[in-house]
Amino acid sequence: MSFHFSSINLGCSKNLVDLEFAIGEILKYSDRTPIEYIEDPEDPETDYVIVNTCGFLSSAREESEETLRHYDRLGKKLILMGCYVSVKDDNFLSSLKNLHSVVPFISYSTIESLLFGKKAGLDIDAVVRAKVAIKESKERKLSEYLGSIGGNQRGEKAFVWKGDEVRAYIHAPFGYEYLKIAEGCDNSCTFCIIPQIRGKQTSRKMEDIVKEVQVMLANGIREIQIIAQDTTRYGTDLYGEPRLFELLEKIEAIPGDFRYRLYYMYPDILTLEHIQKLKSFKKLLPYFDIPFQHSSEHILKRMGRHYDEAHVEAFLISIRENFPDAFIRTSFIIGFPGETDIDFQHLLDFVKRHSFESVGVFQYHDEPLAASSKLDEKVQDAVVNQRMKKLAKVLDEVYAKHTKDAQGKTFSGYIMNTDDKKVIIRREIQAPEVDEYDEVKISAIKSKELEIGKFVEYHL
Ligand code: SF4
């Protein structure tokens, strides 16, 4: 049996890491079965498509279903992975003609046996159950179903890769890759269903993580993106206390010319002493990804997020004082139930005061499976749109100032794309796939070799 497969990744970098491991595990069997990974899932040669789904929001679930439906129509055999599996709708799945396998998290490390061991494919009982369920109303059934799954998931350890698996480093040609240090989350932000989907936090052993960093460096990766749902709580489940800084010391001690970056820092347990500690790490990029979600204590309380204004202010001021080249990225949710004009003005002032280098802005979405959907004082769409516009205007002014301040300065970065007039460069401090890249005239680049992934010096 030949196995010509391709893949689609929906959702976040944490999900992508799982897909890269799955691809690696499948390719491991190339000596036993004719296996070929094909870039383009629509290529006529592609028989199987892994759809690595997202389930975080109802819109993400719709996108996952649409993607599955699209490749089903193309007659591709579908391998369903990712977060949608935990919140899947069996009605929808039973409507697919070419569903080959549904791979729950727990089966990730045995995906090859699922595909090449037993020719199991579809779970017949699940199909029968779904057909019976078709008569029931979608929403009630879905929440009932999720309630039953939720029962299972909560408290169940999230699946993590141990590090001795083979992984397909898809981003290696660009010089960077994601290093997932834990999966799942112990926080309970009221707008988020990730703990329901991915379960409780499960950290990888430090030695496995260090081993994977060495494998990455051996594969020519020079920049390591450290991710988890909440990196600051790394190790709490495994070692009984947060051990992120001990892990960073071990990564820092690995020989080689490389850099690493921290994402998803949850600010409540970080202290000013931690800032000093971070300053001692020479390979750490001064990049601070801290998703505040809001600044008003009234809203933070309703979001179930545990940090106060004074703590955040002191923390941000200390970062600016200790890291002159700090790049602070954050994200905000606008229109959260109960958000008043005063709360919103507080947020605008917060953004102006700290002039963040990069901000993700999300309109509150009443996610039916999240606790916040049951909150009162929903904000009208017209008001939310107005606030989104106001914030966008403030951010434009902040970014314009950052762009002006960068003029005439010299930077280093990775070539992401070129044409005969200009080159798109990801400045070393800019995070891949989330931050704006620099557009640079060829004459402003020191090196004449302009290949993708090359690390070059240039001035703006
Ligand atoms: S920290 Fe909050 S928003 Fe992030 S994954 Fe955990 S529960 Fe969700």
Short mmCIF file of C-alpha atoms and ligand atoms in Angstrom, two decimals:
data_model
loop_
_atom_site.label_atom_id
_atom_site.label_comp_id
_atom_site.label_asym_id
_atom_site.label_seq_id
_atom_site.Cartn_x
_atom_site.Cartn_y
_atom_site.Cartn_z
CA MET A 1 0.00 0.00 0.00
CA SER A 2 1.56 3.33 -1.01
CA PHE A 3 0.84 6.32 1.14
CA HIS A 4 0.96 9.67 -0.65
CA PHE A 5 -0.12 12.22 1.89
CA SER A 6 -0.25 15.92 2.53
CA SER A 7 -1.43 18.11 5.40
CA ILE A 8 -3.24 21.28 6.35
CA ASN A 9 -2.59 23.02 9.64
CA LEU A 10 -5.39 25.11 11.10
CA GLY A 11 -4.98 27.00 14.37
CA CYS A 12 -1.91 27.83 16.41
CA SER A 13 1.78 26.95 16.47
CA LYS A 14 1.17 24.53 19.36
CA ASN A 15 -1.14 22.56 17.09
CA LEU A 16 1.42 22.73 14.29
CA VAL A 17 4.09 21.10 16.44
CA ASP A 18 1.84 18.06 16.86
CA LEU A 19 1.36 17.88 13.09
CA GLU A 20 5.11 18.06 12.47
CA PHE A 21 5.65 15.17 14.87
CA ALA A 22 2.86 13.19 13.20
CA ILE A 23 4.42 13.75 9.76
CA GLY A 24 7.79 12.72 11.13
CA GLU A 25 6.33 9.55 12.66
CA ILE A 26 4.64 8.60 9.37
CA LEU A 27 7.75 9.29 7.28
CA LYS A 28 9.71 7.05 9.64
CA TYR A 29 7.94 4.15 7.92
CA SER A 30 9.23 4.98 4.45
CA ASP A 31 11.50 1.92 4.63
CA ARG A 32 8.48 -0.35 5.10
CA THR A 33 5.86 1.26 2.87
CA PRO A 34 6.14 3.56 -0.18
CA ILE A 35 5.41 6.86 1.57
CA GLU A 36 5.61 10.32 0.02
CA TYR A 37 4.81 13.68 1.58
CA ILE A 38 3.32 16.04 -1.04
CA GLU A 39 3.31 19.79 -0.37
CA ASP A 40 0.06 20.52 -2.18
CA PRO A 41 -2.98 18.71 -0.71
CA GLU A 42 -4.88 19.29 -3.97
CA ASP A 43 -2.17 17.59 -6.04
CA PRO A 44 -3.75 14.65 -7.95
CA GLU A 45 -1.00 12.43 -6.52
CA THR A 46 -2.19 13.15 -2.97
CA ASP A 47 -4.40 10.34 -1.67
CA TYR A 48 -4.53 11.19 2.04
CA VAL A 49 -4.86 14.63 3.65
CA ILE A 50 -4.19 15.18 7.35
CA VAL A 51 -6.46 18.03 8.43
CA ASN A 52 -5.00 19.30 11.69
CA THR A 53 -8.00 21.18 12.98
CA CYS A 54 -8.67 24.02 15.42
CA GLY A 55 -11.66 24.04 17.78
CA PHE A 56 -10.96 27.07 19.94
CA LEU A 57 -13.91 29.16 18.72
CA SER A 58 -17.15 28.29 16.89
CA SER A 59 -15.74 30.18 13.87
CA ALA A 60 -12.62 27.96 14.03
CA ARG A 61 -14.81 24.84 14.21
CA GLU A 62 -16.73 26.07 11.17
CA GLU A 63 -13.45 26.61 9.32
CA SER A 64 -12.33 23.09 10.27
CA GLU A 65 -15.60 21.61 8.99
CA GLU A 66 -15.35 23.65 5.80
CA THR A 67 -11.80 22.44 5.19
CA LEU A 68 -12.81 18.81 5.77
CA ARG A 69 -15.82 19.23 3.49
CA HIS A 70 -13.60 20.75 0.74
CA TYR A 71 -11.13 17.84 0.64
CA ASP A 72 -13.93 15.33 1.04
CA ARG A 73 -15.48 16.71 -2.15
CA LEU A 74 -12.08 16.31 -3.86
CA GLY A 75 -12.20 12.63 -2.90
CA LYS A 76 -9.14 12.82 -0.63
CA LYS A 77 -9.00 10.29 2.23
CA LEU A 78 -9.27 12.43 5.36
CA ILE A 79 -7.20 12.00 8.52
CA LEU A 80 -8.70 14.19 11.20
CA MET A 81 -6.38 15.49 13.95
CA GLY A 82 -6.25 18.50 16.25
CA CYS A 83 -8.51 20.31 18.66
CA TYR A 84 -11.75 19.83 16.70
CA VAL A 85 -11.54 16.12 17.64
CA SER A 86 -12.28 17.00 21.30
CA VAL A 87 -15.36 19.02 20.32
CA LYS A 88 -16.28 17.22 17.14
CA ASP A 89 -19.82 17.03 15.81
CA ASP A 90 -20.60 13.43 14.85
CA ASN A 91 -23.52 14.60 12.73
CA PHE A 92 -21.07 16.46 10.53
CA LEU A 93 -18.49 13.66 10.50
CA SER A 94 -21.03 11.06 9.43
CA SER A 95 -21.86 13.27 6.44
CA LEU A 96 -18.31 12.92 5.10
CA LYS A 97 -17.74 10.22 2.44
CA ASN A 98 -13.98 9.90 2.73
CA LEU A 99 -13.24 10.08 6.45
CA HIS A 100 -10.35 7.63 6.88
CA SER A 101 -9.27 8.19 10.49
CA VAL A 102 -10.13 10.30 13.50
CA VAL A 103 -6.95 10.58 15.58
CA PRO A 104 -7.55 11.64 19.19
CA PHE A 105 -4.59 13.27 21.01
CA ILE A 106 -3.86 10.08 22.91
CA SER A 107 -3.11 8.26 19.63
CA TYR A 108 -0.67 10.78 18.26
CA SER A 109 2.41 8.76 19.17
CA THR A 110 0.99 5.66 17.50
CA ILE A 111 -0.40 7.37 14.38
CA GLU A 112 1.65 5.12 12.09
CA SER A 113 0.11 1.97 13.55
CA LEU A 114 -3.29 3.59 13.09
CA LEU A 115 -2.46 4.16 9.43
CA PHE A 116 -0.28 1.15 8.63
CA GLY A 117 -0.95 -1.25 11.55
CA LYS A 118 -4.60 -2.13 11.82
CA LYS A 119 -6.62 -0.88 8.82
CA ALA A 120 -9.13 0.56 11.35
CA GLY A 121 -10.06 3.79 9.70
CA LEU A 122 -13.56 4.80 10.75
CA ASP A 123 -15.10 3.93 14.17
CA ILE A 124 -18.33 2.21 13.04
CA ASP A 125 -19.97 2.48 16.48
CA ALA A 126 -19.42 6.25 16.44
CA VAL A 127 -21.18 6.48 13.07
CA VAL A 128 -24.16 4.52 14.34
CA ARG A 129 -24.32 6.72 17.46
CA ALA A 130 -24.23 9.83 15.30
CA LYS A 131 -27.04 8.64 13.01
CA VAL A 132 -29.27 8.07 16.05
CA ALA A 133 -28.32 11.52 17.35
CA ILE A 134 -29.27 13.31 14.09
CA LYS A 135 -32.86 13.61 15.35
CA GLU A 136 -31.75 15.69 18.33
CA SER A 137 -31.35 19.49 18.20
CA LYS A 138 -27.74 20.37 17.24
CA GLU A 139 -26.91 22.81 19.98
CA ARG A 140 -28.47 20.83 22.87
CA LYS A 141 -26.83 17.64 21.65
CA LEU A 142 -23.52 19.38 21.12
CA SER A 143 -23.41 20.86 24.62
CA GLU A 144 -24.63 17.59 26.09
CA TYR A 145 -21.95 15.77 24.13
CA LEU A 146 -19.32 18.31 25.14
CA GLY A 147 -20.45 18.09 28.73
CA SER A 148 -19.74 14.35 28.61
CA ILE A 149 -16.40 14.88 26.89
CA GLY A 150 -15.59 17.76 29.22
CA GLY A 151 -16.07 15.36 32.09
CA ASN A 152 -13.46 13.08 30.56
CA GLN A 153 -11.04 15.80 29.52
CA ARG A 154 -10.93 17.85 32.64
CA GLY A 155 -8.27 16.46 34.89
CA GLU A 156 -7.02 14.28 32.05
CA LYS A 157 -3.38 14.93 31.21
CA ALA A 158 -2.85 16.64 27.88
CA PHE A 159 -0.77 14.72 25.34
CA VAL A 160 2.85 15.87 24.83
CA TRP A 161 5.62 14.48 22.65
CA LYS A 162 8.51 13.02 24.62
CA GLY A 163 11.34 14.13 22.32
CA ASP A 164 12.58 10.80 21.01
CA GLU A 165 10.04 10.94 18.20
CA VAL A 166 11.05 12.07 14.71
CA ARG A 167 9.74 15.50 13.68
CA ALA A 168 9.40 17.19 10.29
CA TYR A 169 10.81 20.69 10.89
CA ILE A 170 8.72 22.55 8.29
CA HIS A 171 10.18 25.98 9.13
CA ALA A 172 13.83 24.94 9.21
CA PRO A 173 14.51 26.54 5.76
CA PHE A 174 13.60 29.89 7.35
CA GLY A 175 15.97 29.29 10.25
CA TYR A 176 13.38 28.98 13.03
CA GLU A 177 11.11 26.39 14.69
CA TYR A 178 8.66 26.01 17.53
CA LEU A 179 9.61 24.19 20.73
CA LYS A 180 6.53 23.15 22.71
CA ILE A 181 7.47 22.73 26.38
CA ALA A 182 4.00 21.87 27.71
CA GLU A 183 0.44 21.32 26.58
CA GLY A 184 -2.92 21.96 28.26
CA CYS A 185 -3.65 24.71 30.79
CA ASP A 186 -4.50 25.04 34.49
CA ASN A 187 -5.88 28.56 34.20
CA SER A 188 -9.59 29.15 33.72
CA CYS A 189 -10.03 32.32 31.71
CA THR A 190 -13.77 32.64 31.24
CA PHE A 191 -13.56 33.29 27.47
CA CYS A 192 -11.38 30.26 26.71
CA ILE A 193 -12.17 26.57 26.14
CA ILE A 194 -8.59 25.34 25.66
CA PRO A 195 -8.54 23.62 29.08
CA GLN A 196 -11.69 21.73 27.97
CA ILE A 197 -10.04 20.74 24.69
CA ARG A 198 -6.44 20.15 25.70
CA GLY A 199 -6.96 19.24 29.36
CA LYS A 200 -4.77 20.11 32.32
CA GLN A 201 -1.23 21.39 31.84
CA THR A 202 1.25 18.64 31.04
CA SER A 203 4.90 19.68 30.92
CA ARG A 204 7.64 17.84 29.02
CA LYS A 205 10.65 16.63 30.98
CA MET A 206 13.51 19.13 30.91
CA GLU A 207 15.94 16.54 29.56
CA ASP A 208 13.61 15.78 26.62
CA ILE A 209 13.29 19.47 25.82
CA VAL A 210 17.05 20.02 25.97
CA LYS A 211 17.54 17.00 23.70
CA GLU A 212 15.09 18.45 21.17
CA VAL A 213 16.92 21.80 21.18
CA GLN A 214 20.12 19.90 20.29
CA VAL A 215 18.27 18.12 17.45
CA MET A 216 16.98 21.48 16.21
CA LEU A 217 20.47 22.99 16.18
CA ALA A 218 21.75 19.90 14.35
CA ASN A 219 19.04 20.60 11.74
CA GLY A 220 20.37 24.11 11.13
CA ILE A 221 17.69 25.92 13.16
CA ARG A 222 19.10 29.15 14.64
CA GLU A 223 16.04 30.61 16.34
CA ILE A 224 13.86 28.65 18.75
CA GLN A 225 10.30 29.77 19.55
CA ILE A 226 9.41 28.49 23.03
CA ILE A 227 5.66 27.89 23.30
CA ALA A 228 3.01 26.46 25.61
CA GLN A 229 -0.45 27.65 26.64
CA ASP A 230 1.23 29.34 29.62
CA THR A 231 5.05 29.16 29.55
CA THR A 232 5.42 30.81 32.97
CA ARG A 233 3.85 27.81 34.69
CA TYR A 234 6.11 25.32 32.96
CA GLY A 235 6.91 22.40 35.30
CA THR A 236 4.26 23.10 37.94
CA ASP A 237 2.51 19.81 37.18
CA LEU A 238 5.72 17.79 36.77
CA TYR A 239 8.00 19.27 39.48
CA GLY A 240 5.41 20.74 41.84
CA GLU A 241 6.53 24.32 41.12
CA PRO A 242 7.23 26.53 38.10
CA ARG A 243 10.66 25.62 36.64
CA LEU A 244 10.80 27.82 33.54
CA PHE A 245 13.95 29.65 34.61
CA GLU A 246 15.79 26.43 35.38
CA LEU A 247 14.84 25.20 31.91
CA LEU A 248 16.11 28.43 30.33
CA GLU A 249 19.42 28.05 32.18
CA LYS A 250 19.78 24.56 30.66
CA ILE A 251 18.95 25.85 27.15
CA GLU A 252 21.31 28.80 27.65
CA ALA A 253 24.11 26.32 28.49
CA ILE A 254 23.79 24.43 25.19
CA PRO A 255 26.82 25.33 23.03
CA GLY A 256 26.16 27.08 19.72
CA ASP A 257 25.26 30.40 18.10
CA PHE A 258 21.50 30.44 18.42
CA ARG A 259 18.71 32.54 19.93
CA TYR A 260 15.44 31.69 21.63
CA ARG A 261 12.22 33.55 22.29
CA LEU A 262 9.50 33.12 24.92
CA TYR A 263 5.79 33.28 24.14
CA TYR A 264 2.57 33.23 26.18
CA MET A 265 3.99 34.63 29.41
CA TYR A 266 1.12 34.83 31.89
CA PRO A 267 1.99 37.89 34.02
CA ASP A 268 0.56 37.01 37.47
CA ILE A 269 3.47 34.90 38.82
CA LEU A 270 6.26 36.86 37.14
CA THR A 271 8.20 39.18 39.46
CA LEU A 272 10.76 41.97 39.06
CA GLU A 273 13.42 39.48 40.17
CA HIS A 274 12.49 37.38 37.14
CA ILE A 275 13.26 40.36 34.91
CA GLN A 276 16.76 40.50 36.38
CA LYS A 277 17.10 36.76 35.80
CA LEU A 278 16.02 37.08 32.17
CA LYS A 279 18.64 39.81 31.74
CA SER A 280 21.36 37.27 32.54
CA PHE A 281 20.34 35.05 29.58
CA LYS A 282 22.49 36.14 26.61
CA LYS A 283 20.80 33.90 24.00
CA LEU A 284 17.30 35.08 24.94
CA LEU A 285 15.82 37.62 22.53
CA PRO A 286 14.42 40.64 24.46
CA TYR A 287 10.96 39.74 23.23
CA PHE A 288 8.12 39.75 25.74
CA ASP A 289 4.89 38.12 24.56
CA ILE A 290 2.47 38.82 27.42
CA PRO A 291 -1.22 38.50 26.44
CA PHE A 292 -2.81 40.97 28.91
CA GLN A 293 -6.25 40.71 27.25
CA HIS A 294 -7.31 43.92 29.05
CA SER A 295 -5.99 46.51 31.57
CA SER A 296 -9.10 47.33 33.59
CA GLU A 297 -9.26 45.34 36.83
CA HIS A 298 -13.07 45.26 36.53
CA ILE A 299 -12.79 43.37 33.21
CA LEU A 300 -9.77 41.25 34.20
CA LYS A 301 -11.85 39.97 37.13
CA ARG A 302 -14.76 39.05 34.81
CA MET A 303 -12.24 37.32 32.51
CA GLY A 304 -10.97 35.23 35.41
CA ARG A 305 -7.44 36.60 35.01
CA HIS A 306 -5.43 37.10 38.15
CA TYR A 307 -3.20 40.15 38.08
CA ASP A 308 -3.66 43.72 39.15
CA GLU A 309 -2.80 47.07 37.62
CA ALA A 310 0.03 47.95 39.99
CA HIS A 311 1.78 44.63 39.29
CA VAL A 312 1.47 45.06 35.53
CA GLU A 313 2.69 48.67 35.57
CA ALA A 314 5.76 47.85 37.66
CA PHE A 315 6.52 44.84 35.47
CA LEU A 316 6.33 46.78 32.19
CA ILE A 317 8.40 49.69 33.51
CA SER A 318 11.06 47.24 34.71
CA ILE A 319 11.21 45.56 31.27
CA ARG A 320 11.77 48.95 29.57
CA GLU A 321 14.44 49.93 32.11
CA ASN A 322 16.34 46.64 31.89
CA PHE A 323 15.93 45.92 28.17
CA PRO A 324 16.44 49.10 26.05
CA ASP A 325 15.70 47.08 22.88
CA ALA A 326 12.71 45.29 24.39
CA PHE A 327 9.94 44.28 21.97
CA ILE A 328 6.67 43.86 23.86
CA ARG A 329 3.84 42.03 22.16
CA THR A 330 0.42 41.65 23.72
CA SER A 331 -3.21 41.05 22.82
CA PHE A 332 -6.53 42.56 23.88
CA ILE A 333 -10.16 41.45 23.72
CA ILE A 334 -12.55 44.34 22.98
CA GLY A 335 -16.23 44.29 23.94
CA PHE A 336 -16.00 41.73 26.76
CA PRO A 337 -19.34 41.49 28.63
CA GLY A 338 -19.53 44.35 31.13
CA GLU A 339 -16.88 46.55 29.40
CA THR A 340 -17.86 50.19 30.05
CA ASP A 341 -16.61 53.38 28.41
CA ILE A 342 -14.44 53.89 31.50
CA ASP A 343 -12.90 50.41 31.14
CA PHE A 344 -12.21 51.03 27.48
CA GLN A 345 -10.68 54.47 28.09
CA HIS A 346 -8.47 52.81 30.72
CA LEU A 347 -7.24 50.42 28.04
CA LEU A 348 -6.58 53.22 25.51
CA ASP A 349 -4.50 55.10 28.11
CA PHE A 350 -2.64 51.85 28.95
CA VAL A 351 -1.72 51.33 25.28
CA LYS A 352 -0.57 54.95 24.85
CA ARG A 353 1.47 54.79 28.09
CA HIS A 354 3.32 51.58 27.17
CA SER A 355 3.40 51.94 23.33
CA PHE A 356 3.65 48.23 22.68
CA GLU A 357 5.62 47.16 19.58
CA SER A 358 2.98 44.68 18.45
CA VAL A 359 -0.64 44.16 19.49
CA GLY A 360 -3.21 41.54 18.51
CA VAL A 361 -6.74 42.95 18.83
CA PHE A 362 -9.72 40.58 19.03
CA GLN A 363 -13.40 41.43 19.05
CA TYR A 364 -15.09 39.54 21.88
CA HIS A 365 -16.86 36.49 20.54
CA ASP A 366 -19.67 34.92 22.55
CA GLU A 367 -18.25 31.40 22.40
CA PRO A 368 -21.19 29.15 23.35
CA LEU A 369 -18.90 26.65 25.14
CA ALA A 370 -17.05 29.25 27.24
CA ALA A 371 -18.17 30.40 30.70
CA SER A 372 -18.22 34.03 29.55
CA SER A 373 -21.17 33.26 27.25
CA LYS A 374 -23.30 33.10 30.38
CA LEU A 375 -22.19 36.55 31.60
CA ASP A 376 -24.68 39.46 31.47
CA GLU A 377 -24.08 43.00 30.21
CA LYS A 378 -23.21 42.01 26.63
CA VAL A 379 -21.82 44.98 24.69
CA GLN A 380 -23.67 45.99 21.51
CA ASP A 381 -21.83 45.33 18.23
CA ALA A 382 -22.05 48.99 17.20
CA VAL A 383 -20.28 50.03 20.41
CA VAL A 384 -17.64 47.31 19.98
CA ASN A 385 -16.95 48.36 16.38
CA GLN A 386 -16.54 51.96 17.47
CA ARG A 387 -14.08 50.92 20.17
CA MET A 388 -12.13 48.70 17.72
CA LYS A 389 -11.78 51.72 15.40
CA LYS A 390 -10.61 53.98 18.24
CA LEU A 391 -8.00 51.45 19.37
CA ALA A 392 -6.82 50.92 15.78
CA LYS A 393 -6.27 54.69 15.47
CA VAL A 394 -4.22 54.80 18.69
CA LEU A 395 -2.17 51.80 17.54
CA ASP A 396 -1.47 53.43 14.17
CA GLU A 397 0.00 56.41 16.01
CA VAL A 398 2.08 54.12 18.25
CA TYR A 399 3.39 52.08 15.27
CA ALA A 400 4.13 55.25 13.26
CA LYS A 401 6.35 56.44 16.10
CA HIS A 402 8.18 53.06 16.24
CA THR A 403 8.72 53.14 12.46
CA LYS A 404 10.06 56.72 12.64
CA ASP A 405 12.42 55.80 15.52
CA ALA A 406 13.79 52.86 13.46
CA GLN A 407 14.74 55.05 10.46
CA GLY A 408 18.47 55.25 9.82
CA LYS A 409 19.22 52.40 12.23
CA THR A 410 21.04 49.12 11.35
CA PHE A 411 19.38 45.77 12.08
CA SER A 412 19.92 42.05 11.48
CA GLY A 413 17.30 39.62 10.28
CA TYR A 414 16.22 36.71 8.13
CA ILE A 415 15.31 37.05 4.46
CA MET A 416 11.71 35.87 4.08
CA ASN A 417 11.09 36.89 0.47
CA THR A 418 12.70 38.81 -2.41
CA ASP A 419 11.89 40.37 -5.78
CA ASP A 420 14.10 42.42 -8.11
CA LYS A 421 13.58 45.67 -6.21
CA LYS A 422 13.03 44.88 -2.53
CA VAL A 423 13.52 42.21 0.09
CA ILE A 424 11.15 41.27 2.90
CA ILE A 425 13.23 40.73 6.03
CA ARG A 426 12.05 39.46 9.41
CA ARG A 427 14.04 41.62 11.82
CA GLU A 428 15.61 39.27 14.38
CA ILE A 429 13.42 40.73 17.13
CA GLN A 430 10.19 40.27 15.14
CA ALA A 431 8.41 36.98 15.74
CA PRO A 432 7.69 34.78 12.71
CA GLU A 433 4.14 34.75 11.39
CA VAL A 434 2.77 37.24 13.98
CA ASP A 435 4.74 40.51 13.70
CA GLU A 436 5.11 42.92 10.77
CA TYR A 437 8.31 42.33 8.74
CA ASP A 438 10.57 45.03 7.21
CA GLU A 439 10.47 45.90 3.51
CA VAL A 440 14.05 46.79 2.55
CA LYS A 441 15.65 48.17 -0.62
CA ILE A 442 18.31 45.75 -1.98
CA SER A 443 20.87 48.59 -1.78
CA ALA A 444 20.32 48.81 1.99
CA ILE A 445 21.46 45.22 2.59
CA LYS A 446 25.15 44.58 3.39
CA SER A 447 25.27 41.05 1.88
CA LYS A 448 24.80 40.38 -1.85
CA GLU A 449 23.57 36.80 -1.24
CA LEU A 450 19.81 37.17 -0.95
CA GLU A 451 18.58 33.59 -0.39
CA ILE A 452 15.49 32.82 1.68
CA GLY A 453 16.41 32.13 5.32
CA LYS A 454 19.76 33.96 5.08
CA PHE A 455 20.67 36.08 8.12
CA VAL A 456 21.72 39.56 6.89
CA GLU A 457 22.55 43.04 8.18
CA TYR A 458 20.67 46.04 6.74
CA HIS A 459 19.65 49.60 7.54
CA LEU A 460 16.22 51.20 7.33
S1 SF4 B 1 -4.14 30.99 29.93
FE1 SF4 B 1 -6.32 31.39 29.72
S2 SF4 B 1 -6.52 31.99 27.55
FE2 SF4 B 1 -4.57 30.94 27.74
S3 SF4 B 1 -5.00 28.78 27.27
FE3 SF4 B 1 -5.15 29.04 29.49
S4 SF4 B 1 -7.32 29.37 29.89
FE4 SF4 B 1 -6.96 29.78 27.71
#
